[in-house]
């Protein structure tokens, strides 16, 4: 058996001398020194020897094992050196190859528009008030002067939940009530805020309408706020977005929570009022619904309408982004198609 050990050692050393790769190294290690390797098996068989031979056999076996382990380490260093040399030789850098593109994230087009709005309204002294997206029926409708069964509820198809009275807000206007109650000091303090956020409508999804989109609400409450302030403010906003010479017009309209109400149009920036596809050949593009806060709404917010007044407006940033970039389908906004999103 001792002889067998010596033969195996010689054989192992001969084979090791031929090893030239990491894979071969690993195979060699497994074959001789691994758990079921030949040397290991021989060492294990020491028990089969007569007692008096065991000690010398064990000693020699250990020596051989150590010698092979050392030889392995030496060979390993050599193989690694060779592989490195080969890598350096073959892996020369080809400076004519195109670089790897660095993927940068970008801001969603809606986020870009929202941030532009924040800047503009911020410059005019409007702070951001974040109101909830999950609303109760009262705040979304009733407190805004839209009682149950009021036909105006049909204007905004609603996502109801299985919990009575809990709905997804159909517009950002309920935030008016919350902002007045939260910031108004029981009807003693002026307010100037915008309320941006997502709104939800239970509608057929088409190129023109989505079930979710952003609105940016505006609310100003003070002691002598008039329709003139509203018109001047909307005109100033339009000039910031569409340029110094942008023309605006105001159209009488109706919302239950404002009185009087008006819609704000800006002259079509594409055709300059001539009429084109973007403005549907009207020459004008609608940018906001607005009006003077209805006395009932002021009261529901905690203000005495005899002393306080205010204006409110609501804008749709997706619509405005679509007009600006000639996007003809609102479904692109939440489809997460990078080919669309990366254009902005
Ligand atoms: N909430 C209205 C809508 O969603 C817009 C609006 C807001 C109108 C504020 C007037 C004042 O259509």
mmCIF file of C-alpha atoms and ligand atoms in Angstrom:
data_model
loop_
_atom_site.group_PDB
_atom_site.id
_atom_site.type_symbol
_atom_site.label_atom_id
_atom_site.label_comp_id
_atom_site.label_asym_id
_atom_site.label_seq_id
_atom_site.Cartn_x
_atom_site.Cartn_y
_atom_site.Cartn_z
ATOM 1 C CA UNK A 1 0.000 0.000 0.000
ATOM 2 C CA UNK A 2 2.896 2.279 0.703
ATOM 3 C CA UNK A 3 4.089 1.523 -2.767
ATOM 4 C CA UNK A 4 0.670 2.365 -4.166
ATOM 5 C CA UNK A 5 0.923 5.711 -2.403
ATOM 6 C CA UNK A 6 4.295 6.498 -4.014
ATOM 7 C CA UNK A 7 3.041 5.511 -7.462
ATOM 8 C CA UNK A 8 -0.039 7.650 -7.123
ATOM 9 C CA UNK A 9 2.060 10.602 -6.042
ATOM 10 C CA UNK A 10 4.320 10.300 -9.052
ATOM 11 C CA UNK A 11 1.354 9.984 -11.346
ATOM 12 C CA UNK A 12 -0.276 13.032 -9.759
ATOM 13 C CA UNK A 13 2.857 15.119 -10.159
ATOM 14 C CA UNK A 14 3.241 14.086 -13.800
ATOM 15 C CA UNK A 15 -0.323 15.046 -14.545
ATOM 16 C CA UNK A 16 -0.026 18.318 -12.699
ATOM 17 C CA UNK A 17 2.886 19.283 -14.908
ATOM 18 C CA UNK A 18 0.508 19.129 -17.884
ATOM 19 C CA UNK A 19 -2.193 21.271 -16.300
ATOM 20 C CA UNK A 20 -2.611 24.599 -18.046
ATOM 21 C CA UNK A 21 -6.011 25.974 -17.102
ATOM 22 C CA UNK A 22 -8.119 26.659 -14.064
ATOM 23 C CA UNK A 23 -10.598 24.002 -15.106
ATOM 24 C CA UNK A 24 -7.895 21.357 -15.378
ATOM 25 C CA UNK A 25 -6.515 22.459 -12.016
ATOM 26 C CA UNK A 26 -9.870 21.959 -10.402
ATOM 27 C CA UNK A 27 -10.287 18.541 -12.018
ATOM 28 C CA UNK A 28 -6.834 17.509 -10.802
ATOM 29 C CA UNK A 29 -7.551 18.626 -7.265
ATOM 30 C CA UNK A 30 -10.801 16.666 -7.275
ATOM 31 C CA UNK A 31 -9.114 13.568 -8.646
ATOM 32 C CA UNK A 32 -6.333 13.389 -6.052
ATOM 33 C CA UNK A 33 -7.049 15.594 -3.069
ATOM 34 C CA UNK A 34 -10.852 15.895 -3.144
ATOM 35 C CA UNK A 35 -13.144 14.118 -0.712
ATOM 36 C CA UNK A 36 -13.173 11.082 -2.960
ATOM 37 C CA UNK A 37 -9.708 11.721 -4.421
ATOM 38 C CA UNK A 38 -7.216 8.924 -4.798
ATOM 39 C CA UNK A 39 -4.833 10.175 -2.127
ATOM 40 C CA UNK A 40 -7.664 10.814 0.277
ATOM 41 C CA UNK A 41 -8.990 7.301 -0.256
ATOM 42 C CA UNK A 42 -5.559 5.811 0.355
ATOM 43 C CA UNK A 43 -5.133 7.746 3.566
ATOM 44 C CA UNK A 44 -8.542 6.550 4.677
ATOM 45 C CA UNK A 45 -7.601 2.921 4.098
ATOM 46 C CA UNK A 46 -4.947 3.091 6.821
ATOM 47 C CA UNK A 47 -7.269 1.032 9.001
ATOM 48 C CA UNK A 48 -6.816 -1.999 6.805
ATOM 49 C CA UNK A 49 -3.099 -2.223 7.616
ATOM 50 C CA UNK A 50 -1.644 -4.261 10.446
ATOM 51 C CA UNK A 51 -1.255 -2.106 13.556
ATOM 52 C CA UNK A 52 2.533 -1.866 13.474
ATOM 53 C CA UNK A 53 2.581 -0.474 9.930
ATOM 54 C CA UNK A 54 -0.032 2.186 10.469
ATOM 55 C CA UNK A 55 2.187 4.839 12.044
ATOM 56 C CA UNK A 56 4.809 4.912 9.302
ATOM 57 C CA UNK A 57 2.189 4.723 6.596
ATOM 58 C CA UNK A 58 0.245 7.607 8.137
ATOM 59 C CA UNK A 59 3.371 9.708 8.371
ATOM 60 C CA UNK A 60 4.350 9.114 4.763
ATOM 61 C CA UNK A 61 0.791 9.674 3.582
ATOM 62 C CA UNK A 62 0.713 13.050 5.297
ATOM 63 C CA UNK A 63 4.017 14.045 3.758
ATOM 64 C CA UNK A 64 2.761 13.161 0.319
ATOM 65 C CA UNK A 65 -0.477 14.993 0.842
ATOM 66 C CA UNK A 66 1.414 18.093 1.901
ATOM 67 C CA UNK A 67 3.826 17.785 -0.998
ATOM 68 C CA UNK A 68 0.947 17.516 -3.476
ATOM 69 C CA UNK A 69 -0.891 20.429 -1.868
ATOM 70 C CA UNK A 70 2.224 22.548 -2.179
ATOM 71 C CA UNK A 71 2.750 21.446 -5.791
ATOM 72 C CA UNK A 72 -0.837 22.344 -6.501
ATOM 73 C CA UNK A 73 -0.440 25.838 -5.073
ATOM 74 C CA UNK A 74 2.677 26.396 -7.118
ATOM 75 C CA UNK A 75 0.982 25.220 -10.295
ATOM 76 C CA UNK A 76 -2.041 27.352 -9.531
ATOM 77 C CA UNK A 77 0.090 30.478 -9.314
ATOM 78 C CA UNK A 78 1.689 29.619 -12.625
ATOM 79 C CA UNK A 79 -1.631 28.976 -14.366
ATOM 80 C CA UNK A 80 -3.055 32.246 -13.103
ATOM 81 C CA UNK A 81 -0.012 34.102 -14.321
ATOM 82 C CA UNK A 82 -0.357 32.503 -17.731
ATOM 83 C CA UNK A 83 -4.030 33.269 -17.965
ATOM 84 C CA UNK A 84 -3.466 36.880 -17.046
ATOM 85 C CA UNK A 85 -0.760 37.155 -19.671
ATOM 86 C CA UNK A 86 -3.089 35.607 -22.246
ATOM 87 C CA UNK A 87 -5.916 37.987 -21.248
ATOM 88 C CA UNK A 88 -3.682 40.997 -21.606
ATOM 89 C CA UNK A 89 -2.457 39.822 -24.965
ATOM 90 C CA UNK A 90 -5.842 38.973 -26.438
ATOM 91 C CA UNK A 91 -7.847 41.637 -24.639
ATOM 92 C CA UNK A 92 -6.077 44.618 -26.067
ATOM 93 C CA UNK A 93 -8.342 47.635 -26.035
ATOM 94 C CA UNK A 94 -9.826 48.481 -29.417
ATOM 95 C CA UNK A 95 -10.190 52.228 -29.258
ATOM 96 C CA UNK A 96 -12.259 52.257 -32.450
ATOM 97 C CA UNK A 97 -15.148 50.406 -30.781
ATOM 98 C CA UNK A 98 -18.144 52.610 -29.960
ATOM 99 C CA UNK A 99 -18.572 53.321 -26.243
ATOM 100 C CA UNK A 100 -21.195 51.611 -24.156
ATOM 101 C CA UNK A 101 -24.196 53.879 -23.820
ATOM 102 C CA UNK A 102 -24.906 55.192 -20.330
ATOM 103 C CA UNK A 103 -28.595 54.862 -19.609
ATOM 104 C CA UNK A 104 -29.895 57.963 -17.930
ATOM 105 C CA UNK A 105 -33.308 58.206 -16.361
ATOM 106 C CA UNK A 106 -35.551 61.098 -17.311
ATOM 107 C CA UNK A 107 -38.511 62.985 -16.004
ATOM 108 C CA UNK A 108 -41.942 61.937 -17.176
ATOM 109 C CA UNK A 109 -43.474 64.574 -19.479
ATOM 110 C CA UNK A 110 -46.260 65.169 -16.943
ATOM 111 C CA UNK A 111 -43.701 65.704 -14.200
ATOM 112 C CA UNK A 112 -41.924 68.236 -16.395
ATOM 113 C CA UNK A 113 -45.141 70.143 -16.986
ATOM 114 C CA UNK A 114 -46.099 69.978 -13.304
ATOM 115 C CA UNK A 115 -42.714 71.319 -12.259
ATOM 116 C CA UNK A 116 -43.004 74.164 -14.733
ATOM 117 C CA UNK A 117 -46.390 74.997 -13.218
ATOM 118 C CA UNK A 118 -45.000 74.860 -9.681
ATOM 119 C CA UNK A 119 -42.319 77.365 -10.684
ATOM 120 C CA UNK A 120 -44.794 79.764 -12.226
ATOM 121 C CA UNK A 121 -47.393 79.591 -9.474
ATOM 122 C CA UNK A 122 -44.640 79.708 -6.882
ATOM 123 C CA UNK A 123 -43.423 82.977 -8.378
ATOM 124 C CA UNK A 124 -46.948 84.311 -7.948
ATOM 125 C CA UNK A 125 -47.013 83.346 -4.287
ATOM 126 C CA UNK A 126 -48.960 80.084 -4.482
ATOM 127 C CA UNK A 127 -47.806 77.337 -2.147
ATOM 128 C CA UNK A 128 -48.414 73.659 -2.845
ATOM 129 C CA UNK A 129 -51.116 71.961 -0.800
ATOM 130 C CA UNK A 130 -51.356 68.202 -1.203
ATOM 131 C CA UNK A 131 -54.844 66.875 -0.697
ATOM 132 C CA UNK A 132 -55.964 63.257 -0.589
ATOM 133 C CA UNK A 133 -56.779 61.124 -3.641
ATOM 134 C CA UNK A 134 -59.251 58.931 -1.765
ATOM 135 C CA UNK A 135 -62.150 61.159 -0.837
ATOM 136 C CA UNK A 136 -65.532 60.987 0.734
ATOM 137 C CA UNK A 137 -68.613 61.725 -1.264
ATOM 138 C CA UNK A 138 -69.449 64.808 0.816
ATOM 139 C CA UNK A 139 -66.154 66.562 0.170
ATOM 140 C CA UNK A 140 -65.908 65.593 -3.470
ATOM 141 C CA UNK A 141 -69.477 66.698 -4.223
ATOM 142 C CA UNK A 142 -71.899 67.874 -1.553
ATOM 143 C CA UNK A 143 -69.668 70.445 0.166
ATOM 144 C CA UNK A 144 -68.817 71.778 -3.292
ATOM 145 C CA UNK A 145 -72.449 72.619 -3.814
ATOM 146 C CA UNK A 146 -73.189 69.438 -5.737
ATOM 147 C CA UNK A 147 -75.848 67.722 -3.582
ATOM 148 C CA UNK A 148 -76.879 64.097 -4.163
ATOM 149 C CA UNK A 149 -78.920 63.764 -7.327
ATOM 150 C CA UNK A 150 -77.634 67.081 -8.652
ATOM 151 C CA UNK A 151 -77.309 66.638 -12.426
ATOM 152 C CA UNK A 152 -73.754 68.024 -12.287
ATOM 153 C CA UNK A 153 -72.653 64.704 -10.774
ATOM 154 C CA UNK A 154 -73.133 63.228 -14.218
ATOM 155 C CA UNK A 155 -70.332 65.417 -15.521
ATOM 156 C CA UNK A 156 -67.815 63.343 -13.577
ATOM 157 C CA UNK A 157 -68.291 59.581 -13.668
ATOM 158 C CA UNK A 158 -67.103 58.277 -10.362
ATOM 159 C CA UNK A 159 -65.130 55.307 -9.066
ATOM 160 C CA UNK A 160 -67.056 54.162 -6.019
ATOM 161 C CA UNK A 161 -65.590 51.645 -3.570
ATOM 162 C CA UNK A 162 -67.254 48.899 -1.581
ATOM 163 C CA UNK A 163 -66.996 51.171 1.462
ATOM 164 C CA UNK A 164 -69.982 53.511 1.571
ATOM 165 C CA UNK A 165 -69.102 57.155 1.038
ATOM 166 C CA UNK A 166 -65.467 56.371 0.060
ATOM 167 C CA UNK A 167 -64.602 57.264 -3.541
ATOM 168 C CA UNK A 168 -61.638 58.236 -5.677
ATOM 169 C CA UNK A 169 -61.690 61.967 -6.189
ATOM 170 C CA UNK A 170 -63.003 62.962 -9.601
ATOM 171 C CA UNK A 171 -61.308 66.363 -9.471
ATOM 172 C CA UNK A 172 -58.921 68.291 -7.222
ATOM 173 C CA UNK A 173 -61.656 70.711 -6.114
ATOM 174 C CA UNK A 174 -62.450 68.833 -2.849
ATOM 175 C CA UNK A 175 -58.960 69.969 -1.845
ATOM 176 C CA UNK A 176 -60.423 73.490 -1.723
ATOM 177 C CA UNK A 177 -62.568 72.475 1.247
ATOM 178 C CA UNK A 178 -59.673 70.704 2.960
ATOM 179 C CA UNK A 179 -57.251 73.587 2.371
ATOM 180 C CA UNK A 180 -59.738 76.158 3.716
ATOM 181 C CA UNK A 181 -60.464 74.096 6.824
ATOM 182 C CA UNK A 182 -56.812 73.238 7.341
ATOM 183 C CA UNK A 183 -55.132 76.563 6.610
ATOM 184 C CA UNK A 184 -57.926 79.071 7.104
ATOM 185 C CA UNK A 185 -57.770 79.485 10.867
ATOM 186 C CA UNK A 186 -61.561 79.126 11.131
ATOM 187 C CA UNK A 187 -62.118 81.622 8.379
ATOM 188 C CA UNK A 188 -59.640 84.222 9.607
ATOM 189 C CA UNK A 189 -56.643 83.794 7.300
ATOM 190 C CA UNK A 190 -56.063 84.438 3.595
ATOM 191 C CA UNK A 191 -54.974 81.486 1.445
ATOM 192 C CA UNK A 192 -53.048 81.180 -1.785
ATOM 193 C CA UNK A 193 -52.363 77.586 -2.819
ATOM 194 C CA UNK A 194 -52.240 75.246 -5.759
ATOM 195 C CA UNK A 195 -53.386 71.658 -5.309
ATOM 196 C CA UNK A 196 -51.778 69.305 -7.796
ATOM 197 C CA UNK A 197 -52.471 65.617 -8.043
ATOM 198 C CA UNK A 198 -54.074 62.634 -9.690
ATOM 199 C CA UNK A 199 -57.811 62.420 -10.251
ATOM 200 C CA UNK A 200 -59.912 59.441 -11.375
ATOM 201 C CA UNK A 201 -62.924 59.053 -13.620
ATOM 202 C CA UNK A 202 -64.850 55.947 -14.490
ATOM 203 C CA UNK A 203 -64.780 56.481 -18.220
ATOM 204 C CA UNK A 204 -64.157 54.559 -21.380
ATOM 205 C CA UNK A 205 -60.436 54.817 -22.122
ATOM 206 C CA UNK A 206 -59.914 56.380 -25.528
ATOM 207 C CA UNK A 207 -57.339 58.487 -27.294
ATOM 208 C CA UNK A 208 -59.026 61.541 -25.726
ATOM 209 C CA UNK A 209 -59.864 60.304 -22.230
ATOM 210 C CA UNK A 210 -58.118 58.293 -19.537
ATOM 211 C CA UNK A 211 -59.434 56.972 -16.229
ATOM 212 C CA UNK A 212 -56.700 58.840 -14.405
ATOM 213 C CA UNK A 213 -54.971 62.126 -15.074
ATOM 214 C CA UNK A 214 -53.518 65.095 -13.239
ATOM 215 C CA UNK A 215 -55.198 68.300 -12.330
ATOM 216 C CA UNK A 216 -53.715 71.419 -10.818
ATOM 217 C CA UNK A 217 -56.256 73.278 -8.754
ATOM 218 C CA UNK A 218 -55.697 76.836 -7.618
ATOM 219 C CA UNK A 219 -57.337 78.622 -4.718
ATOM 220 C CA UNK A 220 -56.989 82.184 -3.477
ATOM 221 C CA UNK A 221 -59.063 83.437 -0.523
ATOM 222 C CA UNK A 222 -58.865 86.986 0.740
ATOM 223 C CA UNK A 223 -60.836 90.041 1.766
ATOM 224 C CA UNK A 224 -61.177 91.878 -1.507
ATOM 225 C CA UNK A 225 -60.521 89.349 -4.210
ATOM 226 C CA UNK A 226 -62.476 90.036 -7.384
ATOM 227 C CA UNK A 227 -63.015 88.606 -10.834
ATOM 228 C CA UNK A 228 -60.374 91.069 -12.074
ATOM 229 C CA UNK A 229 -57.771 89.351 -9.928
ATOM 230 C CA UNK A 230 -58.751 86.018 -11.419
ATOM 231 C CA UNK A 231 -58.515 87.289 -14.995
ATOM 232 C CA UNK A 232 -55.182 89.008 -14.414
ATOM 233 C CA UNK A 233 -53.764 85.940 -12.693
ATOM 234 C CA UNK A 234 -54.824 83.583 -15.473
ATOM 235 C CA UNK A 235 -53.454 85.945 -18.126
ATOM 236 C CA UNK A 236 -50.128 86.186 -16.284
ATOM 237 C CA UNK A 237 -49.937 82.412 -16.115
ATOM 238 C CA UNK A 238 -50.699 82.063 -19.843
ATOM 239 C CA UNK A 239 -47.950 84.551 -20.710
ATOM 240 C CA UNK A 240 -45.433 82.581 -18.650
ATOM 241 C CA UNK A 241 -46.326 79.331 -20.415
ATOM 242 C CA UNK A 242 -47.035 80.533 -23.959
ATOM 243 C CA UNK A 243 -44.910 83.653 -24.238
ATOM 244 C CA UNK A 244 -45.142 87.380 -23.612
ATOM 245 C CA UNK A 245 -47.541 87.970 -26.505
ATOM 246 C CA UNK A 246 -49.969 85.169 -25.726
ATOM 247 C CA UNK A 247 -53.569 86.303 -26.003
ATOM 248 C CA UNK A 248 -56.221 84.939 -23.680
ATOM 249 C CA UNK A 249 -59.984 85.007 -23.740
ATOM 250 C CA UNK A 250 -62.565 84.206 -21.112
ATOM 251 C CA UNK A 251 -65.781 82.355 -21.825
ATOM 252 C CA UNK A 252 -68.751 82.262 -19.482
ATOM 253 C CA UNK A 253 -69.235 78.749 -18.138
ATOM 254 C CA UNK A 254 -70.826 76.826 -15.317
ATOM 255 C CA UNK A 255 -69.462 74.958 -12.305
ATOM 256 C CA UNK A 256 -71.609 74.386 -9.201
ATOM 257 C CA UNK A 257 -68.778 75.515 -6.907
ATOM 258 C CA UNK A 258 -67.951 78.821 -8.596
ATOM 259 C CA UNK A 259 -70.149 81.792 -9.393
ATOM 260 C CA UNK A 260 -69.623 83.351 -11.831
ATOM 261 C CA UNK A 261 -67.656 80.705 -13.711
ATOM 262 C CA UNK A 262 -65.508 81.049 -16.781
ATOM 263 C CA UNK A 263 -63.304 79.005 -18.989
ATOM 264 C CA UNK A 264 -59.868 80.321 -19.926
ATOM 265 C CA UNK A 265 -58.625 79.948 -23.501
ATOM 266 C CA UNK A 266 -55.268 80.869 -24.961
ATOM 267 C CA UNK A 267 -54.804 81.698 -28.616
ATOM 268 C CA UNK A 268 -53.515 78.630 -30.429
ATOM 269 C CA UNK A 269 -49.733 78.860 -30.305
ATOM 270 C CA UNK A 270 -49.396 76.689 -33.392
ATOM 271 C CA UNK A 271 -51.559 78.495 -35.936
ATOM 272 C CA UNK A 272 -51.701 81.855 -34.114
ATOM 273 C CA UNK A 273 -55.483 81.776 -34.246
ATOM 274 C CA UNK A 274 -55.780 80.810 -37.893
ATOM 275 C CA UNK A 275 -57.278 77.427 -37.060
ATOM 276 C CA UNK A 276 -55.514 74.075 -37.180
ATOM 277 C CA UNK A 277 -55.801 70.479 -36.039
ATOM 278 C CA UNK A 278 -54.493 71.129 -32.521
ATOM 279 C CA UNK A 279 -57.105 73.805 -31.769
ATOM 280 C CA UNK A 280 -59.739 71.937 -33.735
ATOM 281 C CA UNK A 281 -59.947 74.877 -36.167
ATOM 282 C CA UNK A 282 -61.214 77.238 -33.478
ATOM 283 C CA UNK A 283 -57.995 79.235 -33.081
ATOM 284 C CA UNK A 284 -58.193 78.833 -29.292
ATOM 285 C CA UNK A 285 -57.097 76.230 -26.774
ATOM 286 C CA UNK A 286 -58.783 75.775 -23.423
ATOM 287 C CA UNK A 287 -56.347 75.836 -20.517
ATOM 288 C CA UNK A 288 -58.521 76.094 -17.393
ATOM 289 C CA UNK A 289 -61.921 76.078 -15.777
ATOM 290 C CA UNK A 290 -62.271 78.773 -13.148
ATOM 291 C CA UNK A 291 -64.507 81.134 -11.260
ATOM 292 C CA UNK A 292 -65.229 83.010 -8.056
ATOM 293 C CA UNK A 293 -65.601 80.627 -5.122
ATOM 294 C CA UNK A 294 -69.312 80.080 -4.517
ATOM 295 C CA UNK A 295 -70.604 81.533 -1.208
ATOM 296 C CA UNK A 296 -71.838 78.099 -0.142
ATOM 297 C CA UNK A 297 -68.348 76.672 -0.674
ATOM 298 C CA UNK A 298 -66.748 79.546 1.262
ATOM 299 C CA UNK A 299 -69.128 78.832 4.100
ATOM 300 C CA UNK A 300 -68.360 75.100 4.011
ATOM 301 C CA UNK A 301 -64.683 76.014 4.249
ATOM 302 C CA UNK A 302 -65.350 78.078 7.345
ATOM 303 C CA UNK A 303 -65.397 81.561 5.819
ATOM 304 C CA UNK A 304 -68.082 84.225 6.082
ATOM 305 C CA UNK A 305 -68.977 85.078 2.465
ATOM 306 C CA UNK A 306 -70.004 88.565 3.551
ATOM 307 C CA UNK A 307 -66.396 89.336 4.429
ATOM 308 C CA UNK A 308 -64.328 86.961 2.362
ATOM 309 C CA UNK A 309 -64.128 86.120 -1.303
ATOM 310 C CA UNK A 310 -61.864 84.116 -3.521
ATOM 311 C CA UNK A 311 -61.205 82.560 -6.872
ATOM 312 C CA UNK A 312 -60.430 79.024 -7.946
ATOM 313 C CA UNK A 313 -59.238 77.357 -11.105
ATOM 314 C CA UNK A 314 -58.523 73.873 -12.368
ATOM 315 C CA UNK A 315 -56.096 72.912 -15.109
ATOM 316 C CA UNK A 316 -55.230 69.647 -16.871
ATOM 317 C CA UNK A 317 -51.481 69.335 -17.368
ATOM 318 C CA UNK A 318 -51.741 66.260 -19.633
ATOM 319 C CA UNK A 319 -54.022 68.111 -22.055
ATOM 320 C CA UNK A 320 -51.607 71.011 -22.115
ATOM 321 C CA UNK A 321 -48.621 68.710 -22.633
ATOM 322 C CA UNK A 322 -50.440 67.015 -25.512
ATOM 323 C CA UNK A 323 -51.088 70.337 -27.204
ATOM 324 C CA UNK A 324 -47.537 71.511 -26.700
ATOM 325 C CA UNK A 325 -45.915 68.411 -28.212
ATOM 326 C CA UNK A 326 -48.607 67.395 -30.690
ATOM 327 C CA UNK A 327 -49.336 64.152 -28.795
ATOM 328 C CA UNK A 328 -52.548 62.749 -30.212
ATOM 329 C CA UNK A 329 -53.299 59.966 -27.730
ATOM 330 C CA UNK A 330 -53.552 60.424 -23.958
ATOM 331 C CA UNK A 331 -53.034 56.691 -23.407
ATOM 332 C CA UNK A 332 -49.304 57.149 -24.020
ATOM 333 C CA UNK A 333 -48.929 58.890 -20.661
ATOM 334 C CA UNK A 334 -49.389 55.852 -18.419
ATOM 335 C CA UNK A 335 -48.462 53.077 -20.865
ATOM 336 C CA UNK A 336 -44.804 53.145 -19.737
ATOM 337 C CA UNK A 337 -43.531 52.802 -23.286
ATOM 338 C CA UNK A 338 -39.967 54.064 -23.157
ATOM 339 C CA UNK A 339 -40.023 54.899 -26.852
ATOM 340 C CA UNK A 340 -42.598 57.542 -25.982
ATOM 341 C CA UNK A 341 -41.172 58.670 -22.664
ATOM 342 C CA UNK A 342 -37.600 59.059 -23.898
ATOM 343 C CA UNK A 343 -38.622 61.739 -26.362
ATOM 344 C CA UNK A 344 -38.992 64.307 -23.610
HETATM 345 N N1 LIG B 1 -63.083 70.900 -10.904
HETATM 346 C C1 LIG B 1 -63.406 71.356 -12.233
HETATM 347 C C2 LIG B 1 -63.273 70.156 -13.199
HETATM 348 O O1 LIG B 1 -62.736 69.158 -12.845
HETATM 349 C C3 LIG B 1 -62.450 72.453 -12.703
HETATM 350 C C4 LIG B 1 -62.593 73.702 -11.892
HETATM 351 C C5 LIG B 1 -61.809 73.915 -10.771
HETATM 352 C C6 LIG B 1 -63.490 74.686 -12.271
HETATM 353 C C7 LIG B 1 -61.932 75.077 -10.036
HETATM 354 C C8 LIG B 1 -63.611 75.843 -11.544
HETATM 355 C C9 LIG B 1 -62.833 76.031 -10.424
HETATM 356 O O2 LIG B 1 -63.771 70.208 -14.302
#
